[in-house]
PDB file of C-alpha atoms in Angstrom:
ATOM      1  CA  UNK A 248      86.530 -10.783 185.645  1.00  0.00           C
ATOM      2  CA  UNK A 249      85.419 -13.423 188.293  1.00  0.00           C
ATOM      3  CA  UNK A 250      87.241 -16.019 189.501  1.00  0.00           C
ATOM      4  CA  UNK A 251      87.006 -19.484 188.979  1.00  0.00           C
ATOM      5  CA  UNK A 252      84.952 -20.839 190.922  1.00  0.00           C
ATOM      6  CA  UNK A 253      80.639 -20.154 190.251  1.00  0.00           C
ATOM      7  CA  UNK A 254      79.526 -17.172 190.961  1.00  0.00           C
ATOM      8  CA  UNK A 255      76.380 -16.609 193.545  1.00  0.00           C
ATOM      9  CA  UNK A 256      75.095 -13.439 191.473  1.00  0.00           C
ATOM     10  CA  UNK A 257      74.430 -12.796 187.286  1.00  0.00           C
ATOM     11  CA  UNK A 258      73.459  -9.957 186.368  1.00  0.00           C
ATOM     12  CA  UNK A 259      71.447 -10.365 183.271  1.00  0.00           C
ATOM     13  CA  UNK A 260      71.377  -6.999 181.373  1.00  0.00           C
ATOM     14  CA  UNK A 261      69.690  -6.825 178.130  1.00  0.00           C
ATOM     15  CA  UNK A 262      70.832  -4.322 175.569  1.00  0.00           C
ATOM     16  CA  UNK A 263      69.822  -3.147 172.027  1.00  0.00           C
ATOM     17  CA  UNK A 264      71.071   0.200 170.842  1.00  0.00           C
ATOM     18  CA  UNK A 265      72.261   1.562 173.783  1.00  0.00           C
ATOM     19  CA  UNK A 266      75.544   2.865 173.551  1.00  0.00           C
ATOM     20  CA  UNK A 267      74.663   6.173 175.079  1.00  0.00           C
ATOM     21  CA  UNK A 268      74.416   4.907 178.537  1.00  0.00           C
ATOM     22  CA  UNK A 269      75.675   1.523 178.904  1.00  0.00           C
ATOM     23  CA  UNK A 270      79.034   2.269 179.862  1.00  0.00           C
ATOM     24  CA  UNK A 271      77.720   4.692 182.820  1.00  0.00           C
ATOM     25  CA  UNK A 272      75.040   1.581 183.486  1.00  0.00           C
ATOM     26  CA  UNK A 273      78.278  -1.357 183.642  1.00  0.00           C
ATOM     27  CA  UNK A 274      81.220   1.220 185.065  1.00  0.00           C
ATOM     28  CA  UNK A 275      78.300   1.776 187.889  1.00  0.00           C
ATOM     29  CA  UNK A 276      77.246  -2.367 188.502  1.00  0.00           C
ATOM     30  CA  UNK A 277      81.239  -2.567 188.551  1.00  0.00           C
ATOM     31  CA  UNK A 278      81.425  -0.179 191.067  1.00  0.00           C
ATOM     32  CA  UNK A 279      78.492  -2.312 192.918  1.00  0.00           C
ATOM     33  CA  UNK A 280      80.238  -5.272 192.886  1.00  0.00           C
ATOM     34  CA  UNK A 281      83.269  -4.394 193.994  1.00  0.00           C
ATOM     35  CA  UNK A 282      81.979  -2.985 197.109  1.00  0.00           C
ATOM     36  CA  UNK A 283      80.403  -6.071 198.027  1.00  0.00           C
ATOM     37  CA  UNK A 284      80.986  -7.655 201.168  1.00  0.00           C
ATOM     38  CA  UNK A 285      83.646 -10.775 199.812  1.00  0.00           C
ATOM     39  CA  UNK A 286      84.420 -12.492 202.549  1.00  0.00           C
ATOM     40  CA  UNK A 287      85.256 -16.050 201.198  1.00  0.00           C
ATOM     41  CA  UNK A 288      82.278 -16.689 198.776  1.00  0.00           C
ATOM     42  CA  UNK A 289      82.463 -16.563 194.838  1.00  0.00           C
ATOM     43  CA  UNK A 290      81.849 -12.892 193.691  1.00  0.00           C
ATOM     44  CA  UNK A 291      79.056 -11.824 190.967  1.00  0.00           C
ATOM     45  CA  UNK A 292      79.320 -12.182 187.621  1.00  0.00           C
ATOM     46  CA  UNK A 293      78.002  -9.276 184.869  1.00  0.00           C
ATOM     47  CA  UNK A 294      76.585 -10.823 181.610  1.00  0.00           C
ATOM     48  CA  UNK A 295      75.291  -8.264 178.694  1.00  0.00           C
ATOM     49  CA  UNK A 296      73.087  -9.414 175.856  1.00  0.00           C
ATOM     50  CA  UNK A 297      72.480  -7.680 172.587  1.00  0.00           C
ATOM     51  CA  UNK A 298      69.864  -8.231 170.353  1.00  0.00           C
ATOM     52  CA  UNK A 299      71.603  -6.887 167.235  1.00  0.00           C
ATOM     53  CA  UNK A 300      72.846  -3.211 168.319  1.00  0.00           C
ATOM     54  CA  UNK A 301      73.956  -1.071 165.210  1.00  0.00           C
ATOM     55  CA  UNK A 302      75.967   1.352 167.331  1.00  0.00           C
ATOM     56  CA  UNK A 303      79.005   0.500 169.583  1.00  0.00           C
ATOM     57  CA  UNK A 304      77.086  -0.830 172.572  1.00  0.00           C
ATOM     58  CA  UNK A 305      79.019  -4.352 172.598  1.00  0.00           C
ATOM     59  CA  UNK A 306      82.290  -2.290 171.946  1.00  0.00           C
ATOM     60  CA  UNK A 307      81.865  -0.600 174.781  1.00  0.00           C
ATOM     61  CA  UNK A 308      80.277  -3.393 176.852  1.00  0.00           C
ATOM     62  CA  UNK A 309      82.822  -5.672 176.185  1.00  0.00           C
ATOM     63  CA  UNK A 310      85.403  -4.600 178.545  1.00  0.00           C
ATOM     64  CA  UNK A 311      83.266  -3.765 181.124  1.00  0.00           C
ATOM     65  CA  UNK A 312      81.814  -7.291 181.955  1.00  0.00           C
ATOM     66  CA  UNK A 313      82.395 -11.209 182.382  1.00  0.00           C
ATOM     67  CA  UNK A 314      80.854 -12.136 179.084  1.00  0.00           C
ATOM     68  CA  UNK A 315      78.556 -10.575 176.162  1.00  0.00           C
ATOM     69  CA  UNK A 316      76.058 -12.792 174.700  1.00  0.00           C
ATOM     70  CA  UNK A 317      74.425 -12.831 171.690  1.00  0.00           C
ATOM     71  CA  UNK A 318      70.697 -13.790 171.074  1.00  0.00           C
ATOM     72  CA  UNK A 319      67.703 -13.103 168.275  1.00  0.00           C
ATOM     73  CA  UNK A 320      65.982  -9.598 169.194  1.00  0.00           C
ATOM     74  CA  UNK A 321      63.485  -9.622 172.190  1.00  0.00           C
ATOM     75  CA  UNK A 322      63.631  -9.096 175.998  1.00  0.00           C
ATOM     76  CA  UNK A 323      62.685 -12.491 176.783  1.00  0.00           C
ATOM     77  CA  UNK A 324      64.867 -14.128 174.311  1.00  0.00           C
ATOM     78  CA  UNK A 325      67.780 -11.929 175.275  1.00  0.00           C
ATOM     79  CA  UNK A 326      67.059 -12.554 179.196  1.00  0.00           C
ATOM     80  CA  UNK A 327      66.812 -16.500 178.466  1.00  0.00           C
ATOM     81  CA  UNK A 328      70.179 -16.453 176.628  1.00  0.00           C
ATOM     82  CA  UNK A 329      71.750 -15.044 179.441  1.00  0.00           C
ATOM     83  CA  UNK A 330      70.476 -16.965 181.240  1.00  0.00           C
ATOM     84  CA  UNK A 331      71.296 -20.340 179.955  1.00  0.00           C
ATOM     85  CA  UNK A 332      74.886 -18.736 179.925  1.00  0.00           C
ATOM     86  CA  UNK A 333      75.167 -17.578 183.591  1.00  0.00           C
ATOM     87  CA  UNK A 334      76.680 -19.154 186.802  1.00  0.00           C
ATOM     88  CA  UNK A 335      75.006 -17.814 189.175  1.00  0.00           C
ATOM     89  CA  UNK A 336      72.795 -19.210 192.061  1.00  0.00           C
ATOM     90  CA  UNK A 337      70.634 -16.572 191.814  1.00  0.00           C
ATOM     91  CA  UNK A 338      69.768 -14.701 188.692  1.00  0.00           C
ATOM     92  CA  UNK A 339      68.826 -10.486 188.499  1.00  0.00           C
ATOM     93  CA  UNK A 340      67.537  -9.481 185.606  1.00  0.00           C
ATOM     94  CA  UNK A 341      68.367  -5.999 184.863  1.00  0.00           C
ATOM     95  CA  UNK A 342      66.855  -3.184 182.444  1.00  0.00           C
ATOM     96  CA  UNK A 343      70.035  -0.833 180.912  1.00  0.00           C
ATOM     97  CA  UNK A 344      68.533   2.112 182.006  1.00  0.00           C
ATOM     98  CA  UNK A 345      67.357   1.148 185.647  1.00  0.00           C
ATOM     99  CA  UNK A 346      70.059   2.109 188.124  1.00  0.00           C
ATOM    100  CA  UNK A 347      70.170  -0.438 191.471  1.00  0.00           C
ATOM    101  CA  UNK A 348      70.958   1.142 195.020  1.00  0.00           C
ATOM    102  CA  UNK A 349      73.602   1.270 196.803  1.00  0.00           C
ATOM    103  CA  UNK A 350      74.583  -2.404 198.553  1.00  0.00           C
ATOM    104  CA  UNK A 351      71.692  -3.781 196.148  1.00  0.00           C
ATOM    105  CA  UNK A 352      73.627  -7.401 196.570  1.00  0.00           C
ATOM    106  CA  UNK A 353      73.887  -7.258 200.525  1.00  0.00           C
ATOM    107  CA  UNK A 354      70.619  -6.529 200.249  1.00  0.00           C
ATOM    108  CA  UNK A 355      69.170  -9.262 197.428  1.00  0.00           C
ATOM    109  CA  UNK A 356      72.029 -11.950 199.796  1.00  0.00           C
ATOM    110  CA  UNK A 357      70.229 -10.923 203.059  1.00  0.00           C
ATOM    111  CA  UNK A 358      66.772 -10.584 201.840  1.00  0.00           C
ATOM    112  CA  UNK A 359      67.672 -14.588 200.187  1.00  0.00           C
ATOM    113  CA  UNK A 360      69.796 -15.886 203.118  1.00  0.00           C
ATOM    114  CA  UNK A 361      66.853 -14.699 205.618  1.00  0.00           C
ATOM    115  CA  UNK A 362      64.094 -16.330 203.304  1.00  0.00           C
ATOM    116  CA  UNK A 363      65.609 -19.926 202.325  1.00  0.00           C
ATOM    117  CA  UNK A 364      61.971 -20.913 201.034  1.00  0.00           C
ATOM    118  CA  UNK A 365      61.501 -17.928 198.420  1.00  0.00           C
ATOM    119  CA  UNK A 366      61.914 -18.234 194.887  1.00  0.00           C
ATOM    120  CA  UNK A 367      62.747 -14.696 193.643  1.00  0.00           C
ATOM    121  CA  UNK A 368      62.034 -10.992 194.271  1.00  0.00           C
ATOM    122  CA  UNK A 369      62.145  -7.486 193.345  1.00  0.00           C
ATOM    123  CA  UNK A 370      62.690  -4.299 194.222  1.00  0.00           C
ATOM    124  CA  UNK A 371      60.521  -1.255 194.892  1.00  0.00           C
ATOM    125  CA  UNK A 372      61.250   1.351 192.094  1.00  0.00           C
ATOM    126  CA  UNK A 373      61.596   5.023 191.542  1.00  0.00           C
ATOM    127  CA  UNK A 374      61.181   6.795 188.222  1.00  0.00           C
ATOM    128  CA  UNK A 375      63.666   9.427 187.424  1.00  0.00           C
ATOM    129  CA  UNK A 376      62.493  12.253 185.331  1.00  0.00           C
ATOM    130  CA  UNK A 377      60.761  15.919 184.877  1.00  0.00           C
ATOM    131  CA  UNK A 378      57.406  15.373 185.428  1.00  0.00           C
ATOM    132  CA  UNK A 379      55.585  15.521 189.175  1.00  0.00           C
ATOM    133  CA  UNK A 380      53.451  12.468 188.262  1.00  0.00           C
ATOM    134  CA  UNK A 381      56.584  10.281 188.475  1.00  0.00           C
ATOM    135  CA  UNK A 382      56.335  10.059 192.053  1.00  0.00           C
ATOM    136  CA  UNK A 383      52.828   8.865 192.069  1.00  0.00           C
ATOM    137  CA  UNK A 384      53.220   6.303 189.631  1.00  0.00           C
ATOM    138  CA  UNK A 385      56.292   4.676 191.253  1.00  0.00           C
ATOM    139  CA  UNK A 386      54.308   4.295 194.306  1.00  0.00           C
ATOM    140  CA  UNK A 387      51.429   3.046 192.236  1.00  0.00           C
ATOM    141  CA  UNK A 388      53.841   0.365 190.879  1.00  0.00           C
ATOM    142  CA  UNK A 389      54.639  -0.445 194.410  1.00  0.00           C
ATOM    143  CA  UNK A 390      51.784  -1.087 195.718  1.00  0.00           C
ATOM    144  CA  UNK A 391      50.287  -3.055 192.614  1.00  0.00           C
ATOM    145  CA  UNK A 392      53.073  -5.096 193.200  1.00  0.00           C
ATOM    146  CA  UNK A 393      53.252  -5.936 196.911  1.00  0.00           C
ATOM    147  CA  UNK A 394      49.348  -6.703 196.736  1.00  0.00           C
ATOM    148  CA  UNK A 395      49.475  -8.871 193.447  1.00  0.00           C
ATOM    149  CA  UNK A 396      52.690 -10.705 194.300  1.00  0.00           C
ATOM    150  CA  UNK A 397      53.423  -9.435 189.919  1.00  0.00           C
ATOM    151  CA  UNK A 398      56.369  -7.353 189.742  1.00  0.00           C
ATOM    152  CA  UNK A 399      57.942  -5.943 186.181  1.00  0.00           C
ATOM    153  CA  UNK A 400      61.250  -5.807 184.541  1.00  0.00           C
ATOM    154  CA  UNK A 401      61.816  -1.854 185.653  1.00  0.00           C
ATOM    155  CA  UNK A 402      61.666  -3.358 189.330  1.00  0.00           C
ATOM    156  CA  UNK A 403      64.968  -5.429 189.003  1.00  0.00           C
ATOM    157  CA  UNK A 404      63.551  -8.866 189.501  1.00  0.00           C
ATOM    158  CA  UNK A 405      65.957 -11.478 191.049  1.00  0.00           C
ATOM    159  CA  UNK A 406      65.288 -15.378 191.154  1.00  0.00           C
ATOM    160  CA  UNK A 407      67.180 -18.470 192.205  1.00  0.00           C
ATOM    161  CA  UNK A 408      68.635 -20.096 188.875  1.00  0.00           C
ATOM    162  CA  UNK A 409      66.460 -23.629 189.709  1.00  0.00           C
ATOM    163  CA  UNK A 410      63.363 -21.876 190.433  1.00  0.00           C
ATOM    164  CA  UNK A 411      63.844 -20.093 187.055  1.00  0.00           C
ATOM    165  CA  UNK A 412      64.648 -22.905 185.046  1.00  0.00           C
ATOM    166  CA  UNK A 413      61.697 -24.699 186.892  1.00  0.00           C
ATOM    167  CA  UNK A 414      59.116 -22.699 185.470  1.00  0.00           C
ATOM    168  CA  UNK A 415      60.808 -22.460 181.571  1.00  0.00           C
ATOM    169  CA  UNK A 416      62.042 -19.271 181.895  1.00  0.00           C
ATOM    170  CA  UNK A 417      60.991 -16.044 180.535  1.00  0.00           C
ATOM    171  CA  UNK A 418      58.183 -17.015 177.625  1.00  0.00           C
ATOM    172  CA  UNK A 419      58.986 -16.265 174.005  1.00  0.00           C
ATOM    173  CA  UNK A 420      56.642 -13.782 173.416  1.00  0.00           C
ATOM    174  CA  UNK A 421      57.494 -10.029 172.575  1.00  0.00           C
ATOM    175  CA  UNK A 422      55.986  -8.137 175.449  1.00  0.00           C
ATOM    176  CA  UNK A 423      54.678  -8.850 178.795  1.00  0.00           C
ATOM    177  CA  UNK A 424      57.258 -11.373 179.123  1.00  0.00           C
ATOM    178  CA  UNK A 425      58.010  -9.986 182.781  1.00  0.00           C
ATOM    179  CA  UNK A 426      54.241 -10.137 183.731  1.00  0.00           C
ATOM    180  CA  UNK A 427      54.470 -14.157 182.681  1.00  0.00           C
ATOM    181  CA  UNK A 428      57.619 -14.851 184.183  1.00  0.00           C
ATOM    182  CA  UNK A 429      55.762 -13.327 187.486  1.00  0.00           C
ATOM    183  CA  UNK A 430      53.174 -15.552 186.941  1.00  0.00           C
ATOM    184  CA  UNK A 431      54.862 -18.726 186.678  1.00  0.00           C
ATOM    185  CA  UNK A 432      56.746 -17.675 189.806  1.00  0.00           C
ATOM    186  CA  UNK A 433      53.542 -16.891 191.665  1.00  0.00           C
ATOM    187  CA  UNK A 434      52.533 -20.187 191.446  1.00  0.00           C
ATOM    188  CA  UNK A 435      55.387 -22.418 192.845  1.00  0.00           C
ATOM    189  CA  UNK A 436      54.945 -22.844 196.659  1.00  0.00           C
ATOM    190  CA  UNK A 437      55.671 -19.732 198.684  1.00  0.00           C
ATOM    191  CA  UNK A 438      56.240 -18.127 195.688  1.00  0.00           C
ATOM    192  CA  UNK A 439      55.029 -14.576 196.459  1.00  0.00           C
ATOM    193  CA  UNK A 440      57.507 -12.232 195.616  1.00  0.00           C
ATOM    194  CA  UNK A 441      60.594 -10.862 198.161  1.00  0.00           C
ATOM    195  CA  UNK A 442      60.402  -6.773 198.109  1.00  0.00           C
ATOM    196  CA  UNK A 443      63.462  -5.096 198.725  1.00  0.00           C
ATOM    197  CA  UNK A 444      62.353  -1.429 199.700  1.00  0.00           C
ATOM    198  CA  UNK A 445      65.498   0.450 199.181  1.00  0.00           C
ATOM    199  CA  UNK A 446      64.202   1.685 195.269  1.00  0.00           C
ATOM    200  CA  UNK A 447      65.998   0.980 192.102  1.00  0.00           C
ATOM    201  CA  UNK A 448      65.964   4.262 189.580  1.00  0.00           C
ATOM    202  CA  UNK A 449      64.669   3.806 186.254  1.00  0.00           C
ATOM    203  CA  UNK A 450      64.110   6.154 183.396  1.00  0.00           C
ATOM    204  CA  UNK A 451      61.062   8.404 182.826  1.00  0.00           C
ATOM    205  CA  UNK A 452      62.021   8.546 179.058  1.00  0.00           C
ATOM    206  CA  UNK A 453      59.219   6.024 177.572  1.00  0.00           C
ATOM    207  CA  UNK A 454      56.445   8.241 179.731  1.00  0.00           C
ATOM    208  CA  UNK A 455      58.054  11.356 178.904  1.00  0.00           C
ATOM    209  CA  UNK A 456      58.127  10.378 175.278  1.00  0.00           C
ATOM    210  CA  UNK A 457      54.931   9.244 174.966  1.00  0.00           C
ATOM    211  CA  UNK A 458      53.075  11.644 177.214  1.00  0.00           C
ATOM    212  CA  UNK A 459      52.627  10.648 181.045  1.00  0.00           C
ATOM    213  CA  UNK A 460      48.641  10.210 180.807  1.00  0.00           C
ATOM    214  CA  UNK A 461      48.710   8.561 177.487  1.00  0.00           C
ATOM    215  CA  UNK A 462      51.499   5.975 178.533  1.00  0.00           C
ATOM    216  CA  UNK A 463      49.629   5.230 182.172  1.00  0.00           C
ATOM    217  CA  UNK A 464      46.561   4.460 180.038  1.00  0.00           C
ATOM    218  CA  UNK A 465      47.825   2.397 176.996  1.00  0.00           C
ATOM    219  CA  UNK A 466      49.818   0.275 180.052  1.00  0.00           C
ATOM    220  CA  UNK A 467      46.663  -0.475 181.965  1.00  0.00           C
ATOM    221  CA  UNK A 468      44.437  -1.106 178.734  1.00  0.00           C
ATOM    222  CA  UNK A 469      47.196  -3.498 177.498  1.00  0.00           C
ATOM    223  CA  UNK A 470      47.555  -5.466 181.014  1.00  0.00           C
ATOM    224  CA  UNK A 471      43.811  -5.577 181.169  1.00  0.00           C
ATOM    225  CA  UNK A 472      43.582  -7.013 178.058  1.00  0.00           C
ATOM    226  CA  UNK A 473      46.124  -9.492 178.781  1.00  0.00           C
ATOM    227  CA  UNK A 474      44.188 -10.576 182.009  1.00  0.00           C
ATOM    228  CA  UNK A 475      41.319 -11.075 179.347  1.00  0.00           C
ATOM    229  CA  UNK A 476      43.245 -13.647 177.248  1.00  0.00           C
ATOM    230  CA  UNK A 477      44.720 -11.268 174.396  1.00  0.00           C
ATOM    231  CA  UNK A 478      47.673 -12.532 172.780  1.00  0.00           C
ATOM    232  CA  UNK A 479      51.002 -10.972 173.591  1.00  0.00           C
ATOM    233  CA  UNK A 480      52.017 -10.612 169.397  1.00  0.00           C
ATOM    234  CA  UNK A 481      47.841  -8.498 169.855  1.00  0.00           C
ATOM    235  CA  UNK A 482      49.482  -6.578 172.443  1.00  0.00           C
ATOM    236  CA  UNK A 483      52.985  -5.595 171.205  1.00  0.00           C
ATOM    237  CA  UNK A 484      51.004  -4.204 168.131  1.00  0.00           C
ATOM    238  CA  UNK A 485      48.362  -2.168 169.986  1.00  0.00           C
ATOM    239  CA  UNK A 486      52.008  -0.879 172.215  1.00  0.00           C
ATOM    240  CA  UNK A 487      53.972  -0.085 168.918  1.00  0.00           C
TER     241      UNK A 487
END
């Protein structure tokens, strides 16, 4: 769908399963990207990877973006493979069920363009769903990240391609992978996260599956216990 020449946005969207919503998720990025300011710069480019659906999600993906990647199941490995296959200046790594706002790339481009020295960002989030909590905890996730310069995949993370590649990517290792990646990040010079405060929407389905309380409290034991040392492969267990 994009021209020749390189784009200055991928969109990195992992996908397993998800044929329910994925053509809602890619008709509305399309919609995105095609309200972008143009001007006379390369446009964005829309990459899906699937770890191995069983339904029709690369059916349906496949005429909806630039390219659909393959890769072994896993966040990180599927957001590495898309990487490695992407264009882009800048990379945005984005969840299928998290929903960006409206001008989301004038916004990343200005936020960038205005900040030459930064690395990557993220934006603030909201969580869409039933329960009155979800408010609170968005705000939580805010604030944790604006103070701790970590952000998480559910915040829509964005980072120039060489910065990325400069820290080795997202680490093989099935969960936390975002908090990592964050990590690595944080430590380049000036590499405290951009926040974009205009809120991407992401689904309330994993708290509202799990029970609000109980998810809020497995996430913070399982963070804490990364901050102690535990192994990710520990973790993804103890999540499972």
């Amino acid at each position: 769908m994009t021209g020749l020449s390189p784009p200055w946005l991928s969109v990195v969207v992992p996908v397993l399963d998800e044929q329910a919503g994925i053509a809602a998720t890619l008709d509305a990025l399309n919609a995105l990207r095609r309200s972008a300011p143009v001007d006379d710069r390369p446009g964005i480019e829309l990459i899906v990877v699937d770890g191995g659906s069983r339904d029709a999600t690369v059916a349906i993906a496949r005429d909806r973006v630039d390219r659909v990647v393959t890769a072994p199941r896993g966040r990180g490995r599927q957001l590495n493979a898309g990487a490695a296959q992407a264009r882009g200046d800048l990379l945005l790594f984005l969840h299928a069920d998290t929903a960006l706002p409206a001008e989301a790339f004038t916004l990343i481009e200005r936020a960038m363009t205005a900040n030459p020295a930064a690395h990557w960002g993220r934006f603030d989030v909201r969580i869409k769903g039933r329960s009155p909590m979800f408010p609170i905890i968005g705000g939580l996730m805010n604030l944790r990240s604006a103070w701790t310069g970590i952000a998480t995949g559910d915040q829509a993370m964005f980072v120039r391609h060489t910065s990325f590649k400069a820290v080795g990517g997202f680490p093989d290792q099935p969960l936390m992978e975002d908090i990592e990646l964050s990590i690595r990040l944080r430590r380049l010079p000036g590499g405290h996260p951009l926040r974009i405060r205009q809120p991407v929407t992401t689904s309330g389905r994993r708290w509202e599956t799990r029970g609000v309380w109980s998810t809020i409290w497995l996430m913070w034991r399982l963070r804490w216990r990364y901050w102690r040392g535990a192994s990710a492969d520990e973790l993804a267990d103890a999540y499972r």
